[in-house]
PDB file of C-alpha atoms in Angstrom:
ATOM      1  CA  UNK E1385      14.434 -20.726 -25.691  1.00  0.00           C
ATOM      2  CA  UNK E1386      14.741 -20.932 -21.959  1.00  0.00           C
ATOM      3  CA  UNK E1387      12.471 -22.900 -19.599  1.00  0.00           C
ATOM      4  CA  UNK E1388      10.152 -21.097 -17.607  1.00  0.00           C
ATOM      5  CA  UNK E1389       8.523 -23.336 -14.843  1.00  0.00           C
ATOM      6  CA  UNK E1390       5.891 -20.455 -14.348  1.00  0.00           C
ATOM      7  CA  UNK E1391       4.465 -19.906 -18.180  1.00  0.00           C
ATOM      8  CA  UNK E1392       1.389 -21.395 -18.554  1.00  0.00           C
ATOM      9  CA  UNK E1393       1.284 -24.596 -19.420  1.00  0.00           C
ATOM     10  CA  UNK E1394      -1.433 -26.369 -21.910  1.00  0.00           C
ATOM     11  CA  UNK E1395      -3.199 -29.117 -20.344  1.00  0.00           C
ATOM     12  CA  UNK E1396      -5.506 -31.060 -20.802  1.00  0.00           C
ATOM     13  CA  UNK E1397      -8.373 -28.351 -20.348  1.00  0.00           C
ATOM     14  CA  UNK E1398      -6.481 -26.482 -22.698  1.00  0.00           C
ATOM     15  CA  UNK E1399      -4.960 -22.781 -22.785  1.00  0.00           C
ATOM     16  CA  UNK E1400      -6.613 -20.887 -20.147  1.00  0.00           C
ATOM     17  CA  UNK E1401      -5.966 -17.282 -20.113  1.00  0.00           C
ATOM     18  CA  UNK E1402      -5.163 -15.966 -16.230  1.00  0.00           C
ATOM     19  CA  UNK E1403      -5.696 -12.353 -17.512  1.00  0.00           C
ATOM     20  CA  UNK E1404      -9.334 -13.482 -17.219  1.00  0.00           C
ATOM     21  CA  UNK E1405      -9.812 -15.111 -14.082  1.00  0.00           C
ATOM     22  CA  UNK E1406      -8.033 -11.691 -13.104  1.00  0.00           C
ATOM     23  CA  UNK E1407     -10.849  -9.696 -14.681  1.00  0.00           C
ATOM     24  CA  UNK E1408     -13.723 -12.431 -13.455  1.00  0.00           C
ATOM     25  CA  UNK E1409     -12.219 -11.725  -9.850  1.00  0.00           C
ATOM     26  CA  UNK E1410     -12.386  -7.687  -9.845  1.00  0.00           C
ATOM     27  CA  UNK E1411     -15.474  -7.591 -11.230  1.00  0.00           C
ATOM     28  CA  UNK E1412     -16.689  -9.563  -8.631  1.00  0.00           C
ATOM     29  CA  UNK E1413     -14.448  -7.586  -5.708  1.00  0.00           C
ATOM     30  CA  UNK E1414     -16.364  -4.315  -7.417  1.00  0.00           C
ATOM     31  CA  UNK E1415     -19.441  -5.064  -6.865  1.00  0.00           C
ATOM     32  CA  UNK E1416     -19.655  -3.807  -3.131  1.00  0.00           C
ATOM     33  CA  UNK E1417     -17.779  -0.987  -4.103  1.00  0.00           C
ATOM     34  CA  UNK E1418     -20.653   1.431  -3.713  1.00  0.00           C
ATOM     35  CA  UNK E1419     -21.278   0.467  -0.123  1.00  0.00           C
ATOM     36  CA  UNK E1420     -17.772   2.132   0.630  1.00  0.00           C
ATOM     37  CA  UNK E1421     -18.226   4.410   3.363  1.00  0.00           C
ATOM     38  CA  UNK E1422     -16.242   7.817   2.700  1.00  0.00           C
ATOM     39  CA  UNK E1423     -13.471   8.690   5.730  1.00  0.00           C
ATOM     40  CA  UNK E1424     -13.908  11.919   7.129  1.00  0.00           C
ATOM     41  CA  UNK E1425     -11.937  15.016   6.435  1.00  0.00           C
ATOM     42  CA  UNK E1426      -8.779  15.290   8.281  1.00  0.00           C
ATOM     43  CA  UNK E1427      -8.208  18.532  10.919  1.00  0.00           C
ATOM     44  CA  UNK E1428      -6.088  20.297   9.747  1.00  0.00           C
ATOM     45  CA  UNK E1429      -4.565  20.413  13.195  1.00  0.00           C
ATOM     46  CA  UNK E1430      -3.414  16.484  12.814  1.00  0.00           C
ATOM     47  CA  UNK E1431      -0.297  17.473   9.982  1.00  0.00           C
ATOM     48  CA  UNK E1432       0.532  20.571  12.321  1.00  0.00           C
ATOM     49  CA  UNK E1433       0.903  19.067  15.464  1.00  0.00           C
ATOM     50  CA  UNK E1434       3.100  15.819  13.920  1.00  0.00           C
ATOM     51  CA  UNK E1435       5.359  18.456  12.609  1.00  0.00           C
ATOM     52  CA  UNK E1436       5.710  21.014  15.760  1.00  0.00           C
ATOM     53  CA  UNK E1437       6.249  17.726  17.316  1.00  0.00           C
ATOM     54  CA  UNK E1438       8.997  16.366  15.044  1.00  0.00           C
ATOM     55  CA  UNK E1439      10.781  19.737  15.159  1.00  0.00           C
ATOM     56  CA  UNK E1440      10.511  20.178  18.866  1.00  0.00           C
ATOM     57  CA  UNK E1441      12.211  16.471  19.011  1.00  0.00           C
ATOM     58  CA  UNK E1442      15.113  17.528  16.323  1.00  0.00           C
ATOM     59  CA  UNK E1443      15.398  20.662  18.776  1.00  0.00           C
ATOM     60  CA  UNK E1444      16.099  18.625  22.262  1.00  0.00           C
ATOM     61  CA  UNK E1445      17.883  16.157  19.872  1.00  0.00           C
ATOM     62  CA  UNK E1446      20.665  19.012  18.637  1.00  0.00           C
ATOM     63  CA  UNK E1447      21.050  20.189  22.165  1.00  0.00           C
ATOM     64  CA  UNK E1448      21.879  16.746  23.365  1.00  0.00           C
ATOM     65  CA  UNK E1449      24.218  15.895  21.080  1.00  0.00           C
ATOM     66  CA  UNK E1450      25.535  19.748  21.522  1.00  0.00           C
ATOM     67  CA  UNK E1451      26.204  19.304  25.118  1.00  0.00           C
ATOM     68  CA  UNK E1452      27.636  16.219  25.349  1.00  0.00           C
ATOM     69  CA  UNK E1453      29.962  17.059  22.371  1.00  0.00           C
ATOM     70  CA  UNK E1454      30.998  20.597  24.282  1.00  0.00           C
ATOM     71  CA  UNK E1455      30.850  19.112  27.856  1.00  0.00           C
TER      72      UNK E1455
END
């Protein structure tokens, strides 16, 4: 069998299981969970105006490269 330097290893406090300091920890991280504050709704002009944006940009991009190529 091949060493693994990261397997637990028994001591002298015994086998401890990390699967349960795991679940100790996110029960303790979820307790504030209920405090979360919701975000707000996105406009729905935020998406539209990143994409007019990105095509306007791929527009003057083409041109560019266009002109230079046939100038």
């Amino acid at each position: 069998m091949a060493h693994n330097p990261h397997a637990p290893q028994p001591g002298p406090e015994g086998n401890q299981d990390p699967a349960g300091s795991t679940q100790m920890f996110r029960a303790f991280v979820d307790e504030g969970e209920p405090q979360r504050r919701q975000q707000p709704a996105a406009t729905s002009s935020g998406p539209k105006a990143g994409v007019i944006a990105a095509v306007i940009a791929v527009v003057v991009v083409l041109g560019a490269v266009a002109w230079l190529a046939l100038g």
